[in-house]
Tab-separated table of C-alpha atoms in Angstrom:
chain	number	residue	atom	x	y	z
W	289	GLY	CA	107.253	71.723	95.524
W	290	ALA	CA	106.069	75.053	94.311
W	291	GLY	CA	103.342	75.506	96.898
W	292	VAL	CA	102.331	74.455	100.388
W	293	SER	CA	101.470	70.772	100.429
W	294	GLN	CA	99.133	69.197	102.972
W	295	THR	CA	98.402	65.532	103.536
W	296	PRO	CA	96.032	63.837	103.801
W	297	SER	CA	93.523	65.920	101.880
W	298	ASN	CA	90.714	64.028	103.588
W	299	LYS	CA	90.703	62.093	106.809
W	300	VAL	CA	87.742	60.269	108.334
W	301	THR	CA	88.232	58.892	111.808
W	302	GLU	CA	86.240	57.691	114.754
W	303	LYS	CA	85.724	59.567	117.964
W	304	GLY	CA	88.575	58.943	120.368
W	305	LYS	CA	91.197	58.140	117.735
W	306	TYR	CA	94.542	59.887	117.209
W	307	VAL	CA	95.153	61.891	114.030
W	308	GLU	CA	98.223	63.457	112.422
W	309	LEU	CA	98.050	66.090	109.701
W	310	ARG	CA	101.158	67.006	107.750
W	311	CYS	CA	102.233	70.276	106.171
W	312	ASP	CA	105.154	70.794	103.815
W	313	PRO	CA	105.717	74.552	103.415
W	314	ILE	CA	107.274	76.435	100.548
W	315	SER	CA	111.019	75.856	100.537
W	316	GLY	CA	112.859	78.618	102.350
W	317	HIS	CA	109.842	79.901	104.261
W	318	THR	CA	110.797	80.212	107.905
W	319	ALA	CA	107.301	80.977	109.194
W	320	LEU	CA	104.582	78.336	109.310
W	321	TYR	CA	100.997	78.655	110.537
W	322	TRP	CA	98.111	76.315	111.239
W	323	TYR	CA	94.538	77.547	110.967
W	324	ARG	CA	91.219	75.740	111.376
W	325	GLN	CA	88.184	76.510	109.270
W	326	SER	CA	84.693	75.323	110.181
W	327	LEU	CA	81.886	75.280	107.661
W	328	GLY	CA	80.708	78.759	106.785
W	329	GLN	CA	83.392	80.441	108.863
W	330	GLY	CA	86.696	82.095	108.226
W	331	PRO	CA	89.953	80.441	109.251
W	332	GLU	CA	90.859	80.635	112.933
W	333	PHE	CA	94.453	80.832	114.098
W	334	LEU	CA	95.871	77.815	115.902
W	335	ILE	CA	99.663	78.088	116.069
W	336	TYR	CA	102.627	79.938	114.559
W	337	PHE	CA	106.144	78.569	114.110
W	338	GLN	CA	109.229	80.655	113.463
W	339	GLY	CA	111.854	78.120	112.493
W	340	THR	CA	111.622	75.087	114.741
W	341	GLY	CA	109.964	76.768	117.682
W	342	ALA	CA	106.311	77.456	118.333
W	343	ALA	CA	106.336	81.219	118.763
W	344	ASP	CA	102.634	81.392	119.540
W	345	ASP	CA	100.354	78.443	120.310
W	346	SER	CA	97.611	80.500	121.888
W	347	GLY	CA	95.020	79.357	119.347
W	348	LEU	CA	95.230	75.655	120.157
W	349	PRO	CA	91.826	74.876	121.689
W	350	ASN	CA	93.037	72.473	124.391
W	351	ASP	CA	95.820	70.083	125.295
W	352	ARG	CA	94.568	67.418	122.895
W	353	PHE	CA	96.113	69.519	120.130
W	354	PHE	CA	99.854	69.657	119.595
W	355	ALA	CA	102.075	70.635	116.683
W	356	VAL	CA	105.754	70.150	115.922
W	357	ARG	CA	108.237	71.365	113.364
W	358	PRO	CA	111.437	69.571	114.372
W	359	GLU	CA	113.689	70.605	111.491
W	360	GLY	CA	112.168	73.963	110.685
W	361	SER	CA	110.451	72.724	107.550
W	362	VAL	CA	107.692	70.089	107.635
W	363	SER	CA	105.163	70.433	110.426
W	364	THR	CA	102.758	67.920	111.893
W	365	LEU	CA	99.547	68.817	113.716
W	366	LYS	CA	98.588	66.084	116.165
W	367	ILE	CA	95.137	65.634	117.646
W	368	GLN	CA	94.585	63.136	120.435
W	369	ARG	CA	91.276	61.587	121.489
W	370	THR	CA	89.421	63.241	118.639
W	371	GLU	CA	85.932	64.581	119.225
W	372	ARG	CA	83.141	65.288	116.744
W	373	GLY	CA	83.652	68.991	117.317
W	374	ASP	CA	87.165	68.692	115.888
W	375	SER	CA	85.667	68.137	112.429
W	376	ALA	CA	86.859	70.981	110.220
W	377	VAL	CA	89.325	71.855	107.486
W	378	TYR	CA	92.819	72.324	108.870
W	379	LEU	CA	94.772	74.818	106.811
W	380	CYS	CA	98.515	75.261	106.814
W	381	ALA	CA	100.226	78.396	105.551
W	382	SER	CA	103.784	79.599	105.254
W	383	SER	CA	105.478	82.913	104.705
W	384	LEU	CA	109.006	83.962	103.955
W	385	ARG	CA	109.848	85.507	107.287
W	386	GLY	CA	106.764	85.927	109.409
W	387	GLY	CA	106.030	89.229	111.065
W	388	GLY	CA	103.212	90.212	108.801
W	389	GLY	CA	102.669	90.040	105.079
W	390	GLU	CA	101.227	87.575	102.631
W	391	LEU	CA	100.504	84.013	103.697
W	392	PHE	CA	100.652	81.143	101.214
W	393	PHE	CA	98.028	78.541	102.060
W	394	GLY	CA	97.822	74.857	101.279
W	395	GLU	CA	94.614	73.206	100.085
W	396	GLY	CA	93.816	71.994	103.578
W	397	SER	CA	93.138	68.680	105.285
W	398	ARG	CA	89.453	67.984	105.800
W	399	LEU	CA	88.988	66.078	109.054
W	400	THR	CA	85.726	64.300	109.780
W	401	VAL	CA	85.260	62.710	113.181
W	402	LEU	CA	82.377	60.234	113.282
R	151	SER	CA	87.121	84.961	117.938
R	152	GLN	CA	86.678	86.755	114.649
R	153	GLN	CA	87.681	90.380	114.412
R	154	GLY	CA	86.666	91.087	110.856
R	155	GLU	CA	83.097	90.997	109.667
R	156	GLU	CA	82.365	91.039	105.970
R	157	ASP	CA	79.260	92.510	104.493
R	158	PRO	CA	77.266	91.300	102.695
R	159	GLN	CA	77.421	87.600	103.571
R	160	ALA	CA	76.441	86.741	99.998
R	161	LEU	CA	76.380	88.713	96.775
R	162	SER	CA	75.084	87.632	93.376
R	163	ILE	CA	75.782	89.720	90.270
R	164	GLN	CA	75.940	89.422	86.504
R	165	GLU	CA	79.174	89.150	84.569
R	166	GLY	CA	80.561	92.571	83.755
R	167	GLU	CA	79.094	94.237	86.832
R	168	ASN	CA	81.190	95.528	89.719
R	169	ALA	CA	81.203	93.796	93.096
R	170	THR	CA	81.804	95.610	96.365
R	171	MET	CA	82.461	93.844	99.637
R	172	ASN	CA	82.979	95.506	102.982
R	173	CYS	CA	84.889	94.545	106.079
R	174	SER	CA	84.747	95.984	109.564
R	175	TYR	CA	87.160	95.244	112.380
R	176	LYS	CA	87.516	96.106	116.029
R	177	THR	CA	91.087	96.754	117.127
R	178	SER	CA	94.004	98.744	115.752
R	179	ILE	CA	95.917	97.072	112.941
R	180	ASN	CA	99.260	97.160	111.153
R	181	ASN	CA	97.778	96.003	107.893
R	182	LEU	CA	94.671	94.451	106.357
R	183	GLN	CA	94.650	91.746	103.732
R	184	TRP	CA	92.043	90.292	101.388
R	185	TYR	CA	92.029	86.630	100.450
R	186	ARG	CA	89.974	84.612	98.017
R	187	GLN	CA	88.860	81.002	98.477
R	188	ASN	CA	87.317	78.849	95.795
R	189	SER	CA	85.002	76.153	97.085
R	190	GLY	CA	86.945	73.341	98.738
R	191	ARG	CA	90.291	74.980	98.101
R	192	GLY	CA	92.887	76.921	100.078
R	193	LEU	CA	93.036	80.683	100.399
R	194	VAL	CA	94.842	82.852	97.886
R	195	HIS	CA	96.215	86.246	98.825
R	196	LEU	CA	94.819	89.116	96.780
R	197	ILE	CA	96.091	92.351	98.238
R	198	LEU	CA	97.563	93.912	101.383
R	199	ILE	CA	96.964	97.466	102.495
R	200	ARG	CA	98.941	99.054	105.304
R	201	SER	CA	97.369	101.106	108.059
R	202	ASN	CA	98.917	104.307	106.691
R	203	GLU	CA	97.483	103.724	103.201
R	204	ARG	CA	93.998	104.735	102.147
R	205	GLU	CA	93.647	103.081	98.769
R	206	LYS	CA	95.416	100.442	96.739
R	207	HIS	CA	94.899	98.964	93.279
R	208	SER	CA	95.871	95.651	91.753
R	209	GLY	CA	94.518	94.857	88.313
R	210	ARG	CA	90.702	94.799	88.599
R	211	LEU	CA	90.876	95.069	92.387
R	212	ARG	CA	90.588	98.252	94.379
R	213	VAL	CA	90.884	98.244	98.157
R	214	THR	CA	90.180	101.136	100.479
R	215	LEU	CA	90.948	101.428	104.163
R	216	ASP	CA	89.421	103.842	106.660
R	217	THR	CA	91.173	103.373	109.985
R	218	SER	CA	88.983	105.972	111.693
R	219	LYS	CA	85.930	103.842	110.915
R	220	LYS	CA	87.844	100.554	111.197
R	221	SER	CA	86.558	99.459	107.829
R	222	SER	CA	87.775	98.374	104.418
R	223	SER	CA	86.171	97.692	101.090
R	224	LEU	CA	87.143	95.473	98.181
R	225	LEU	CA	85.899	96.414	94.739
R	226	ILE	CA	86.167	93.981	91.851
R	227	THR	CA	85.489	95.701	88.556
R	228	ALA	CA	84.167	94.087	85.374
R	229	SER	CA	83.501	90.809	87.171
R	230	ARG	CA	83.873	87.445	85.478
R	231	ALA	CA	82.305	84.075	86.205
R	232	ALA	CA	85.756	82.928	87.354
R	233	ASP	CA	85.599	85.507	90.176
R	234	THR	CA	82.957	83.330	91.868
R	235	ALA	CA	84.456	82.511	95.273
R	236	SER	CA	84.406	83.479	98.941
R	237	TYR	CA	86.321	86.605	99.862
R	238	PHE	CA	87.802	87.153	103.316
R	239	CYS	CA	89.383	90.121	104.958
R	240	ALA	CA	92.109	89.429	107.479
R	241	THR	CA	93.623	91.748	110.007
R	242	ASP	CA	96.591	91.494	112.265
R	243	SER	CA	96.454	93.229	115.586
R	244	GLY	CA	98.793	96.024	116.587
R	245	GLY	CA	100.654	93.803	118.997
R	246	SER	CA	101.167	90.666	116.940
R	247	ASN	CA	101.606	91.273	113.235
R	248	TYR	CA	101.933	87.586	112.390
R	249	LYS	CA	98.539	86.426	113.662
R	250	LEU	CA	95.752	87.058	111.179
R	251	THR	CA	92.130	87.210	112.243
R	252	PHE	CA	89.695	86.440	109.446
R	253	GLY	CA	86.083	87.426	109.002
R	254	LYS	CA	83.340	85.014	107.978
R	255	GLY	CA	83.655	85.994	104.340
R	256	THR	CA	81.443	87.145	101.511
R	257	LEU	CA	80.296	84.521	99.034
R	258	LEU	CA	80.350	86.155	95.596
R	259	THR	CA	78.512	84.515	92.734
R	260	VAL	CA	79.048	85.944	89.263
R	261	ASN	CA	76.449	84.690	86.819
R	262	PRO	CA	77.483	84.332	83.175
């Protein structure tokens, strides 16, 4: 597609459940990022992929959060044992090479944990 | 943690007026970017200014950067109702130019 695609756009789950959020970046973009945005706040960095490898996962809040990008394109953010505090919009972005410059964001996946 | 802080938090103006938003940050940067976010949507890149630049223009946008004061401003001239959105500044840090730190944003409302 022409832009970054994220699915699902909305996800409602119960506390303790497992959730997967998918990101399909712009074709040819080697860098992929996940950010989390809480209501009234700016996006906060979670993880950065360069190709297939997670170059920086320092923003993941704890070990319940994990992300993969096995073929260097689509990425999945996985959240185990969800908590109410995980409720937020999860934004994915990609860029041509990484290392600074413009990020292209998807529309986000809104996660609500009841 | 959020490095950038936008000011004001909210701004309401009439169509045709100019809108100025400010951003302050804490650590040294390679570049500073401004993004726009319509309600419930993703962020859209507006402009990037490098640390060795002082001013940059793009259409109705004018961005300034003062690295000595660790601050930037975004000016939107001749505003339109369609400019209504949240505006965020984002900075990298000198050591990791891929990781952007965003402020809390300025909510701009342009009244027709």
